[in-house]
Coordinates of N, CA and C in Angstrom, one line a residue:
M1 N -4.8 -28.8 14.8 CA -4.7 -27.9 16.0 C -5.8 -27.2 15.4
G2 N -6.1 -27.3 17.0 CA -7.5 -26.3 17.0 C -7.1 -25.3 17.8
D3 N -8.3 -24.4 18.2 CA -8.2 -23.1 18.4 C -8.9 -22.4 19.7
S4 N -8.1 -21.8 20.6 CA -9.1 -21.3 22.0 C -10.2 -20.6 20.9
V5 N -11.4 -20.4 22.3 CA -12.1 -19.9 21.5 C -13.2 -19.5 22.5
I6 N -13.9 -18.2 22.0 CA -14.7 -17.6 23.9 C -15.8 -17.5 23.9
R7 N -16.7 -18.6 24.9 CA -17.5 -18.9 25.2 C -18.1 -17.9 25.4
E8 N -20.1 -17.0 24.6 CA -20.7 -15.5 24.8 C -21.8 -16.3 25.3
P9 N -23.3 -15.2 25.3 CA -23.7 -15.7 26.3 C -24.6 -16.7 25.2
T10 N -26.0 -17.5 25.8 CA -26.1 -18.2 25.2 C -27.5 -17.5 23.8
G11 N -27.4 -17.2 23.2 CA -27.9 -17.3 21.7 C -26.8 -16.8 20.6
R12 N -26.1 -16.2 21.5 CA -24.5 -16.6 20.3 C -24.3 -16.9 19.7
R13 N -23.4 -16.9 18.9 CA -23.0 -18.2 18.4 C -21.0 -17.9 19.0
A14 N -20.6 -18.6 19.5 CA -18.8 -17.9 19.5 C -18.0 -18.1 18.7
Q15 N -16.9 -16.6 19.4 CA -16.2 -16.2 18.1 C -14.5 -16.7 18.8
T16 N -13.6 -17.7 17.9 CA -12.2 -17.8 17.9 C -11.8 -16.1 18.6
R17 N -10.7 -16.9 19.1 CA -9.3 -15.6 20.0 C -9.4 -15.0 18.3
H18 N -8.7 -15.6 17.6 CA -8.2 -15.1 17.0 C -9.0 -14.5 15.0
G19 N -8.9 -14.0 14.0 CA -9.4 -14.1 13.6 C -8.9 -15.3 12.3
R20 N -10.2 -15.5 11.5 CA -9.7 -16.4 10.7 C -9.3 -16.2 9.6
A21 N -8.7 -14.6 8.9 CA -8.2 -13.8 8.1 C -7.0 -13.9 8.8
A22 N -6.4 -14.2 10.3 CA -5.1 -14.0 11.3 C -4.7 -15.5 10.4
V23 N -5.2 -17.0 11.2 CA -4.9 -18.1 11.1 C -4.9 -18.6 9.5
L24 N -5.3 -17.9 8.6 CA -5.3 -18.1 6.9 C -3.7 -17.6 6.8
R25 N -3.1 -16.3 7.5 CA -2.0 -15.9 6.8 C -0.9 -16.1 7.8
L26 N -1.2 -16.6 8.7 CA -0.3 -17.9 9.1 C -0.1 -19.0 8.6
A27 N -0.8 -19.2 8.1 CA -1.2 -20.7 7.4 C -0.3 -20.4 5.9
S28 N -0.7 -19.5 5.8 CA 0.2 -18.7 4.6 C 1.9 -19.1 4.6
W29 N 2.4 -18.3 5.7 CA 3.9 -18.6 6.1 C 3.9 -19.4 6.5
F30 N 3.4 -20.4 6.8 CA 3.3 -21.6 6.6 C 4.8 -22.0 5.4
E31 N 3.2 -22.2 4.8 CA 3.5 -22.7 3.6 C 4.6 -22.5 2.4
Q32 N 5.1 -21.3 2.4 CA 6.3 -20.2 1.6 C 7.6 -20.7 3.2
A33 N 8.0 -21.0 4.3 CA 9.0 -20.5 5.1 C 9.7 -22.5 4.5
D34 N 10.8 -21.6 4.7 CA 11.1 -23.6 4.3 C 12.2 -24.3 5.7
A35 N 12.6 -25.1 6.5 CA 12.6 -25.9 7.5 C 13.3 -24.7 8.7
D36 N 14.0 -24.3 8.5 CA 14.2 -23.8 9.5 C 13.8 -22.3 9.6
T37 N 12.7 -21.6 8.7 CA 11.8 -20.3 9.1 C 11.0 -20.9 9.6
A38 N 10.1 -22.6 8.9 CA 9.0 -23.1 9.5 C 9.4 -23.3 11.5
H39 N 10.7 -23.6 11.2 CA 10.8 -23.9 13.1 C 10.4 -22.9 13.6
R40 N 11.7 -21.7 13.3 CA 11.3 -20.3 14.1 C 9.9 -19.5 13.8
L41 N 9.3 -20.1 12.8 CA 7.8 -19.1 13.3 C 7.0 -19.6 13.9
Y42 N 7.1 -21.3 14.1 CA 6.5 -22.1 15.0 C 6.8 -22.1 16.6
T43 N 7.9 -21.8 17.1 CA 8.4 -21.5 17.7 C 7.2 -19.7 18.6
A44 N 7.4 -19.2 17.7 CA 7.0 -17.7 18.1 C 5.9 -17.7 18.3
A45 N 5.3 -17.8 16.7 CA 3.4 -18.5 16.9 C 3.0 -18.8 18.5
F46 N 3.8 -20.7 18.8 CA 2.9 -21.1 19.4 C 3.5 -21.0 21.2
A47 N 4.6 -19.9 21.1 CA 5.5 -20.0 22.5 C 5.8 -21.1 22.8
L48 N 6.7 -22.0 21.9 CA 6.7 -23.6 21.9 C 8.1 -23.5 22.0
H49 N 9.1 -22.9 22.9 CA 10.3 -23.0 23.5 C 11.3 -23.8 23.9
P50 N 12.8 -24.2 23.1 CA 12.8 -26.0 23.7 C 12.9 -25.4 25.3
A51 N 12.4 -26.8 26.1 CA 13.0 -27.5 27.4 C 15.0 -26.8 28.2
R52 N 14.8 -25.6 29.1 CA 16.5 -25.7 29.0 C 16.5 -25.7 30.0
H53 N 16.0 -27.0 31.7 CA 16.1 -27.7 32.7 C 16.2 -28.7 32.5
L54 N 16.0 -29.6 31.3 CA 17.1 -30.9 31.4 C 17.8 -30.8 31.0
G55 N 18.5 -31.7 32.0 CA 20.5 -31.8 32.0 C 19.9 -34.0 31.3
G56 N 21.8 -34.3 31.5 CA 22.0 -35.3 31.1 C 23.5 -35.6 29.7
S57 N 23.2 -37.0 29.5 CA 24.7 -37.0 28.2 C 23.7 -36.8 27.0
V58 N 24.3 -35.2 26.7 CA 24.1 -34.7 25.2 C 25.5 -34.3 24.7
E59 N 24.6 -34.5 23.3 CA 26.1 -34.2 22.6 C 25.9 -33.1 21.9
E60 N 27.5 -31.9 22.4 CA 28.1 -30.8 22.9 C 27.3 -29.6 20.8
N61 N 27.5 -31.2 19.7 CA 27.2 -30.1 18.8 C 25.6 -30.0 18.3
V62 N 25.0 -30.1 19.1 CA 23.5 -30.1 18.5 C 22.5 -28.9 19.3
A63 N 22.7 -27.9 17.5 CA 22.1 -26.2 18.6 C 21.0 -26.8 19.6
A64 N 20.8 -25.9 20.4 CA 19.5 -25.3 21.2 C 18.2 -25.1 20.5
A65 N 18.2 -24.4 19.4 CA 17.1 -24.6 18.1 C 16.9 -25.8 17.4
S66 N 17.3 -26.7 17.8 CA 17.5 -28.1 16.7 C 15.3 -28.2 17.5
S67 N 15.5 -28.7 16.3 CA 13.7 -30.3 16.8 C 14.0 -31.1 16.8
W68 N 13.6 -31.3 17.7 CA 13.4 -32.9 18.8 C 13.3 -33.5 17.5
W69 N 12.7 -33.6 16.6 CA 11.8 -34.4 15.5 C 13.6 -34.7 14.3
D70 N 14.9 -33.5 14.4 CA 15.0 -34.1 13.6 C 16.5 -34.6 14.5
A71 N 17.2 -34.0 16.0 CA 17.6 -34.5 16.8 C 18.0 -35.6 17.4
P72 N 19.4 -36.4 17.6 CA 19.5 -37.5 17.7 C 18.6 -37.9 18.8
A73 N 18.4 -38.8 19.4 CA 18.1 -39.5 20.6 C 19.3 -39.9 22.1
V74 N 18.2 -39.1 23.1 CA 19.4 -38.9 23.8 C 19.0 -40.1 25.0
D75 N 19.9 -41.1 25.6 CA 19.3 -41.7 26.9 C 19.3 -40.8 28.1
T76 N 18.2 -41.3 28.2 CA 18.0 -39.9 29.9 C 17.2 -40.8 31.1
S77 N 18.1 -41.9 31.3 CA 18.4 -43.1 32.4 C 19.6 -42.5 33.4
T78 N 20.2 -41.7 32.7 CA 21.1 -41.4 33.6 C 21.2 -39.7 34.8
V79 N 19.9 -39.2 34.5 CA 19.3 -37.5 34.2 C 19.2 -37.8 36.0
R80 N 20.4 -37.2 36.8 CA 20.1 -36.9 37.6 C 19.5 -34.9 38.0
P81 N 18.8 -35.0 39.1 CA 18.5 -32.8 39.4 C 20.0 -32.8 39.9
A82 N 19.6 -31.6 38.9 CA 21.1 -30.4 38.7 C 20.4 -30.3 40.0
G83 N 22.1 -29.2 41.2 CA 21.8 -28.6 41.3 C 21.8 -28.8 42.8
H84 N 21.3 -30.6 43.3 CA 20.7 -30.5 44.2 C 21.3 -32.2 45.0
G85 N 21.2 -31.6 46.8 CA 22.2 -32.5 47.5 C 21.1 -34.5 47.8
T86 N 21.8 -34.5 49.1 CA 20.9 -35.8 50.4 C 19.6 -35.1 50.5
L87 N 18.4 -34.9 50.7 CA 17.5 -33.8 51.6 C 17.7 -34.2 52.8
A88 N 17.4 -33.6 53.2 CA 17.9 -33.5 55.0 C 16.5 -33.9 55.9
P89 N 16.4 -34.5 56.4 CA 15.4 -35.3 57.5 C 14.5 -34.3 57.8
A90 N 13.3 -34.3 57.8 CA 11.9 -33.6 58.5 C 12.5 -33.3 59.8
E91 N 12.4 -32.2 60.3 CA 12.4 -31.6 61.5 C 11.7 -32.7 62.5
N92 N 11.6 -32.6 63.9 CA 10.9 -33.0 65.0 C 10.1 -32.7 65.4
H93 N 9.3 -31.4 65.5 CA 8.6 -30.5 66.0 C 7.5 -31.2 67.2
S94 N 7.5 -32.1 68.0 CA 6.8 -33.0 68.7 C 6.9 -32.2 69.9
A95 N 8.1 -31.8 70.5 CA 9.1 -30.8 71.5 C 7.4 -29.2 71.5
Q96 N 8.3 -28.6 70.3 CA 7.6 -27.1 70.5 C 5.8 -28.2 70.2
Q97 N 5.1 -29.2 69.8 CA 3.4 -29.1 70.0 C 3.1 -29.3 71.7
A98 N 4.1 -30.2 72.8 CA 3.8 -29.8 73.6 C 3.7 -29.5 74.5
R99 N 4.9 -28.1 74.2 CA 4.7 -27.6 75.3 C 3.5 -26.4 74.2
L100 N 3.4 -25.7 73.4 CA 1.5 -25.4 73.0 C 0.9 -25.9 73.9
R101 N 0.7 -27.1 74.0 CA -0.5 -27.9 74.1 C -0.6 -27.1 75.4
D102 N 0.7 -27.7 76.3 CA 0.8 -27.3 77.8 C 0.7 -25.9 78.1
A103 N 0.9 -25.5 77.1 CA 0.3 -23.8 76.9 C -1.4 -23.5 77.7
A104 N -1.3 -24.4 76.1 CA -3.1 -24.2 75.4 C -3.7 -24.6 77.0
E105 N -3.4 -25.6 77.5 CA -4.3 -26.4 78.8 C -4.4 -25.5 80.3
A106 N -3.1 -25.1 80.3 CA -2.7 -24.4 81.4 C -3.7 -22.7 81.6
E107 N -3.6 -22.0 80.3 CA -4.8 -21.2 80.1 C -6.1 -21.1 80.3
A108 N -6.5 -22.3 79.8 CA -7.7 -22.6 79.5 C -7.9 -23.2 81.6
H109 N -7.6 -23.5 82.2 CA -7.1 -24.2 84.1 C -7.8 -22.4 84.2
W110 N -6.8 -21.6 83.8 CA -6.9 -20.3 84.7 C -8.5 -19.9 84.8
R111 N -8.8 -19.8 83.2 CA -9.7 -19.2 82.6 C -10.9 -19.6 83.7
R112 N -11.4 -21.4 83.9 CA -11.6 -21.8 84.2 C -12.0 -21.9 85.5
S113 N -10.8 -21.6 86.4 CA -11.3 -20.6 87.5 C -11.2 -19.5 88.4
A114 N -10.7 -18.3 87.5 CA -11.7 -17.4 87.1 C -13.0 -17.0 87.3
A115 N -13.5 -18.2 86.5 CA -14.7 -17.7 85.8 C -16.0 -18.2 86.9
D116 N -15.1 -18.8 88.0 CA -15.9 -20.1 88.8 C -15.7 -19.0 90.1
E117 N -14.7 -17.7 90.0 CA -14.9 -16.4 90.5 C -15.6 -16.1 90.5
V118 N -15.6 -15.3 89.3 CA -16.9 -14.4 88.9 C -17.8 -14.6 89.0
R119 N -18.1 -16.1 89.2 CA -19.5 -16.9 89.3 C -20.0 -16.8 90.6
S120 N -18.9 -16.9 91.6 CA -19.5 -17.0 92.7 C -20.0 -16.1 93.3
L121 N -19.1 -14.8 93.2 CA -19.3 -13.0 93.4 C -20.4 -12.5 92.7
L122 N -20.9 -13.1 91.8 CA -22.0 -12.1 91.1 C -22.9 -13.1 91.1
A123 N -23.2 -14.2 91.8 CA -24.9 -14.8 91.8 C -25.8 -14.6 91.8
G124 N -25.6 -13.0 92.4 CA -27.0 -13.0 93.2 C -26.4 -10.9 92.5
L125 N -27.4 -10.7 92.2 CA -27.7 -9.1 91.4 C -26.9 -7.9 93.0
T126 N -25.6 -7.6 92.4 CA -25.3 -6.9 93.4 C -26.0 -4.8 93.8
P127 N -25.6 -4.8 95.5 CA -26.2 -4.1 95.8 C -25.7 -2.4 94.7
R128 N -26.9 -1.8 95.3 CA -27.0 -0.4 94.7 C -25.6 0.6 95.0
A129 N -25.1 0.2 96.1 CA -23.9 0.1 96.8 C -22.9 -0.3 97.3
G130 N -21.4 -1.3 97.3 CA -20.8 -1.9 97.4 C -19.9 -2.4 96.6
R131 N -18.7 -3.0 97.3 CA -17.4 -3.3 97.0 C -16.7 -4.9 96.6
L132 N -16.2 -5.7 95.8 CA -15.7 -6.3 96.0 C -14.6 -7.0 95.5
T133 N -14.0 -8.2 95.5 CA -12.8 -8.1 95.8 C -11.9 -9.4 94.7
M134 N -11.5 -9.4 93.4 CA -11.6 -9.9 92.3 C -9.9 -10.6 92.1
S135 N -9.7 -11.6 92.2 CA -7.6 -11.5 91.9 C -8.0 -11.4 90.0
R136 N -6.8 -11.4 89.9 CA -6.0 -10.1 87.7 C -6.6 -11.0 87.6
A137 N -6.7 -12.8 87.7 CA -7.3 -13.3 86.3 C -8.7 -13.4 86.6
A138 N -9.5 -13.3 87.1 CA -10.8 -13.3 87.2 C -11.6 -11.7 86.9
L139 N -10.3 -10.6 87.5 CA -11.0 -8.9 86.6 C -10.4 -9.4 85.3
G140 N -9.7 -9.8 84.6 CA -9.6 -10.7 83.1 C -11.5 -11.0 82.6
V141 N -11.9 -12.3 82.7 CA -12.5 -12.7 82.3 C -14.6 -11.8 82.6
F142 N -13.8 -11.2 83.9 CA -14.6 -10.5 84.1 C -15.2 -8.8 82.6
M143 N -14.1 -8.3 82.7 CA -14.3 -7.3 82.0 C -14.0 -7.5 80.3
E144 N -13.7 -8.9 80.1 CA -14.3 -9.2 78.6 C -15.6 -9.2 78.6
L145 N -16.6 -10.2 79.1 CA -17.6 -9.8 79.5 C -18.3 -8.7 79.5
L146 N -17.7 -7.8 80.8 CA -18.8 -6.8 80.5 C -18.5 -6.2 79.5
T147 N -17.6 -6.1 78.2 CA -17.4 -5.5 76.7 C -18.4 -5.6 76.3
R148 N -18.5 -7.2 76.0 CA -19.0 -7.4 75.4 C -20.5 -7.1 75.5
A149 N -21.3 -7.2 76.9 CA -22.3 -6.8 77.7 C -23.1 -5.4 76.5
L150 N -21.8 -4.1 77.5 CA -21.7 -2.9 76.7 C -21.9 -3.4 75.1
G151 N -21.1 -3.8 74.7 CA -21.3 -3.4 73.3 C -22.2 -4.0 72.5
S152 N -23.4 -5.2 73.4 CA -24.2 -5.1 72.6 C -25.8 -4.9 72.6
G153 N -25.4 -4.0 73.0 CA -26.8 -3.1 73.0 C -26.5 -1.7 74.5
D154 N -28.0 -1.2 74.1 CA -27.8 -0.3 75.6 C -28.0 0.1 76.4
A155 N -27.4 -0.1 77.7 CA -28.1 -0.1 78.7 C -28.9 -0.2 79.5
T156 N -29.1 1.2 78.6 CA -30.1 3.0 79.6 C -31.2 1.9 78.8
S157 N -31.4 1.7 77.7 CA -32.5 0.9 77.1 C -33.3 -0.3 77.7
G158 N -32.4 -1.6 78.3 CA -33.1 -2.4 78.3 C -31.5 -3.0 79.3
P159 N -31.6 -4.7 79.5 CA -31.0 -5.2 80.6 C -30.1 -5.3 79.3
V160 N -29.1 -6.0 79.6 CA -27.8 -7.3 78.2 C -27.1 -7.6 78.8
S161 N -27.0 -8.4 77.6 CA -25.8 -9.5 78.8 C -24.7 -10.3 77.3
A162 N -23.8 -10.6 78.1 CA -22.7 -11.2 77.6 C -22.0 -12.7 77.7
G163 N -22.4 -14.3 77.1 CA -21.6 -15.0 78.0 C -20.7 -15.5 76.8
D164 N -19.8 -16.5 77.9 CA -18.4 -17.9 77.2 C -19.4 -19.3 77.3
L165 N -19.7 -19.9 76.3 CA -20.1 -21.4 76.1 C -19.6 -21.6 76.9
E166 N -18.0 -22.0 76.7 CA -16.9 -22.6 77.3 C -16.7 -22.9 78.9
L167 N -16.5 -21.8 79.2 CA -16.8 -21.3 81.0 C -18.1 -21.9 81.6
D168 N -19.3 -21.4 80.1 CA -20.8 -22.0 80.7 C -20.9 -20.6 81.8
I169 N -20.4 -18.9 81.6 CA -21.2 -18.5 82.5 C -21.9 -17.1 81.3
R170 N -22.8 -15.9 82.1 CA -23.2 -14.9 81.1 C -23.7 -13.8 82.3
L171 N -23.1 -12.9 81.7 CA -23.2 -12.2 82.5 C -24.4 -11.1 82.7
H172 N -25.4 -10.6 83.1 CA -26.4 -9.3 83.1 C -26.2 -8.1 83.8
V173 N -26.4 -7.6 82.9 CA -26.6 -5.7 83.4 C -27.3 -5.4 83.2
R174 N -27.3 -4.1 84.5 CA -28.2 -3.3 84.3 C -28.4 -2.6 84.7
H175 N -28.9 -1.0 84.2 CA -29.0 0.3 85.0 C -29.5 0.9 85.4
D176 N -28.7 1.2 86.4 CA -29.1 2.0 87.8 C -28.8 3.7 87.7
P177 N -29.6 4.2 87.5 CA -28.7 5.8 88.0 C -27.7 5.4 89.6
G178 N -27.8 5.1 90.3 CA -27.6 5.8 92.1 C -27.0 4.3 91.7
A179 N -27.0 3.4 91.4 CA -25.5 2.0 91.6 C -24.7 3.0 91.4
V180 N -23.7 1.7 92.2 CA -22.2 2.4 92.2 C -21.0 0.9 93.2
L181 N -20.5 -0.1 91.8 CA -20.3 -1.0 92.7 C -18.3 -0.1 92.8
T182 N -17.6 -0.7 93.8 CA -15.6 -1.0 93.6 C -15.2 -2.5 93.2
I183 N -15.4 -3.0 92.5 CA -13.9 -4.0 91.9 C -12.8 -3.6 92.7
G184 N -12.6 -4.0 94.1 CA -10.8 -4.1 94.2 C -9.9 -4.8 93.6
E185 N -8.3 -4.8 93.3 CA -8.0 -6.1 93.0 C -6.3 -5.0 93.1
D186 N -5.7 -5.5 93.0 CA -3.8 -6.4 93.6 C -3.0 -4.6 92.5
D187 N -3.8 -4.4 91.4 CA -2.7 -2.8 90.7 C -3.6 -1.3 91.0
G188 N -5.1 -1.8 91.5 CA -6.1 -0.4 91.8 C -7.5 -0.6 92.3
D189 N -8.1 -0.3 92.1 CA -9.8 0.1 92.2 C -10.0 -0.4 90.7
L190 N -11.6 -0.3 90.6 CA -12.4 0.3 89.6 C -13.7 0.1 90.2
T191 N -13.9 1.3 89.9 CA -15.2 1.7 90.1 C -16.7 2.0 88.4
L192 N -17.1 1.3 89.5 CA -18.7 1.4 88.5 C -19.7 1.7 88.1
T193 N -20.4 3.0 88.1 CA -21.4 3.5 88.2 C -22.5 3.5 87.6
G194 N -23.5 3.4 88.1 CA -25.4 2.7 86.9 C -25.2 2.4 86.5
L195 N -24.5 0.8 87.2 CA -24.6 -0.4 86.5 C -25.1 -2.3 87.9
R196 N -26.1 -2.2 87.5 CA -25.8 -3.6 88.0 C -25.6 -4.5 87.6
L197 N -24.5 -5.7 88.3 CA -24.9 -7.1 87.6 C -25.3 -8.0 88.3
R198 N -24.9 -9.5 87.2 CA -25.2 -10.8 88.5 C -25.2 -11.8 86.7
T199 N -24.4 -13.0 87.9 CA -24.4 -13.8 86.4 C -25.2 -15.0 86.9
T200 N -25.7 -15.4 85.2 CA -25.5 -17.1 85.6 C -25.4 -18.0 84.3
P201 N -26.1 -19.0 84.7 CA -25.3 -20.4 83.3 C -25.3 -20.0 81.8
Y202 N -25.1 -20.3 80.9 CA -24.8 -19.1 79.8 C -25.4 -19.9 79.1
D203 N -26.7 -21.2 79.5 CA -27.8 -21.1 78.4 C -29.5 -20.0 78.9
R204 N -28.7 -19.8 80.2 CA -30.1 -18.6 80.7 C -30.1 -17.2 80.8
T205 N -30.6 -17.2 79.4 CA -30.9 -15.9 78.9 C -32.2 -14.7 79.7
D206 N -32.6 -15.9 80.5 CA -33.2 -14.8 81.5 C -32.8 -14.5 82.7
P207 N -32.4 -13.4 83.4 CA -31.7 -13.7 84.7 C -31.8 -14.0 85.7
G208 N -34.1 -14.3 85.8 CA -35.1 -14.8 86.8 C -35.3 -13.5 87.6
P209 N -36.5 -13.9 88.2 CA -37.1 -12.9 89.5 C -35.7 -12.4 90.5
D210 N -34.6 -13.1 90.5 CA -34.3 -12.3 91.6 C -32.5 -11.5 90.3
G211 N -33.0 -11.3 89.0 CA -32.2 -10.7 88.2 C -32.1 -9.6 88.2
P212 N -31.9 -8.4 86.9 CA -31.7 -7.6 86.6 C -32.9 -6.4 86.3
E213 N -34.5 -7.5 86.4 CA -35.8 -6.8 86.5 C -36.4 -6.9 88.1
E214 N -35.5 -7.0 88.8 CA -36.2 -6.8 89.8 C -36.4 -5.5 90.7
E215 N -37.1 -5.8 91.7 CA -37.4 -4.2 92.1 C -37.3 -3.9 93.2
D216 N -36.1 -2.1 93.8 CA -35.9 -2.6 94.7 C -36.1 -2.7 96.0
G217 N -35.7 -3.6 97.3 CA -36.8 -3.6 98.6 C -36.9 -2.0 98.9
P218 N -37.1 -2.5 100.2 CA -38.2 -0.7 101.0 C -37.0 -0.8 100.8
D219 N -37.0 0.9 101.9 CA -35.7 2.0 101.5 C -35.3 1.6 103.2
R220 N -34.2 2.0 104.0 CA -33.7 2.0 105.0 C -35.1 2.7 105.6
D221 N -35.0 4.1 105.4 CA -35.8 4.6 105.9 C -37.2 4.4 106.5
D222 N -37.6 3.9 105.7 CA -38.5 3.4 106.1 C -38.6 2.0 107.3
E223 N -38.0 1.6 107.0 CA -37.4 0.4 108.0 C -37.6 1.0 109.3
E224 N -36.8 2.1 109.9 CA -36.7 2.5 110.3 C -37.6 3.4 111.3
E225 N -38.7 3.6 110.1 CA -39.6 3.9 110.8 C -40.7 3.4 112.0
Q226 N -40.7 2.2 111.1 CA -41.5 0.4 111.7 C -40.4 0.4 113.3
D227 N -38.9 0.5 112.6 CA -38.5 0.3 114.4 C -38.7 1.4 115.0
T228 N -39.0 2.3 115.1 CA -39.3 3.7 116.1 C -40.3 3.3 116.5
A229 N -41.2 2.5 115.0 CA -42.6 2.5 116.2 C -42.7 2.1 117.9
P230 N -44.0 3.1 117.9 CA -44.4 2.9 119.5 C -44.4 1.5 119.8
Q231 N -44.5 0.4 120.5 CA -45.1 -0.7 120.3 C -45.9 -0.4 121.3
A232 N -47.2 -1.5 121.6 CA -48.2 -2.1 122.9 C -47.6 -2.3 123.8
G233 N -47.7 -2.2 125.2 CA -47.2 -3.0 125.7 C -48.2 -3.7 126.4
A234 N -48.4 -5.0 127.4 CA -48.8 -6.3 128.4 C -50.2 -5.4 128.6
D235 N -49.5 -4.3 129.7 CA -50.9 -3.7 129.9 C -52.1 -3.3 129.2
D236 N -51.8 -2.5 128.4 CA -52.6 -1.7 126.9 C -53.6 -2.9 126.4
L237 N -52.5 -4.2 125.7 CA -53.5 -5.2 126.1 C -54.7 -5.2 126.7
R238 N -53.7 -5.3 127.9 CA -55.5 -6.5 128.3 C -56.3 -5.2 128.8
E239 N -56.0 -3.5 128.7 CA -57.1 -3.2 129.2 C -57.7 -3.0 127.7
A240 N -57.0 -3.5 126.4 CA -58.4 -3.0 125.4 C -58.6 -4.4 125.5
A241 N -58.4 -5.2 125.2 CA -59.3 -7.0 125.9 C -60.1 -6.8 127.1
D242 N -60.5 -6.1 128.4 CA -61.9 -6.3 129.5 C -61.4 -4.4 130.0
P243 N -62.1 -3.7 128.9 CA -62.0 -2.0 130.2 C -62.4 -1.9 131.5
A244 N -63.5 -2.4 131.8 CA -64.0 -3.0 132.9 C -62.9 -3.6 134.0
A245 N -61.7 -4.0 133.7 CA -61.4 -5.3 134.7 C -60.3 -4.4 136.0
D246 N -59.9 -2.8 135.8 CA -59.5 -1.6 136.3 C -60.3 -0.8 137.1
A247 N -61.4 -0.8 136.8 CA -62.7 0.1 137.3 C -62.8 0.2 138.7
V248 N -63.1 0.6 139.9 CA -62.8 1.4 141.1 C -64.9 0.2 141.5
P249 N -64.9 -1.1 141.8 CA -66.6 -1.1 142.6 C -66.7 -0.4 143.3
D250 N -68.4 -0.3 143.3 CA -68.8 0.4 144.0 C -69.1 -0.5 145.5
V251 N -68.9 0.5 146.4 CA -69.0 0.1 148.1 C -70.4 0.8 148.8
P252 N -70.9 0.0 149.2 CA -72.7 0.5 149.2 C -72.2 0.8 151.1
E253 N -72.6 2.2 151.9 CA -73.1 2.3 152.6 C -73.8 1.8 153.8
S254 N -72.6 1.5 154.7 CA -73.5 0.5 156.1 C -74.7 1.8 156.4

């Protein structure tokens, strides 16, 4: 009968869990003990208590502490598990699985439809002042992307974005101090200040020339000045082309 050992790092000798003196002392106790004492000592030293979970046709006059070596043989062919009846059949969860599958497919469908709506509304860079109307499902997808985009970095330091691979959509966010965007929904309005938005396919991390990095167009005041500037008429153009056309000719005296 061997004894367990404790492995030490390489270079050091393995040591037994119990010292040699303890093993020799136990051996001396076995040598001095009679049969009954040896059985009790063996049970206590190695925790080999008799099994109590077996059943069958056993003679009642056999003590529980009797050694298997000395006890009469027992026929175990008729042993049956105690306290167990007929096993119940496995439950059929196919209906529950079908309901869960239908619910997952329905959720995926409305998320795809909502993503298509967000993609169509934000196909181009939002104006500095504007208003959009979204359904509740589309607003949910939009808020999910916007939250992830703003959480990915500081929008005031540079454009940020977040996307969904399954929906094939990416939302680009640019900081613009003067921008005001109002998004209308059945439950109320959501006003975003200082942000300009645009969506692209998921794998397009660069918003492109029309994305958040584009320069603003000409101011409306400049366009009005161009519209109100005086325009040259046809007579002015003709005079500029031939200044002598309207000059009065000299008439000789008779």
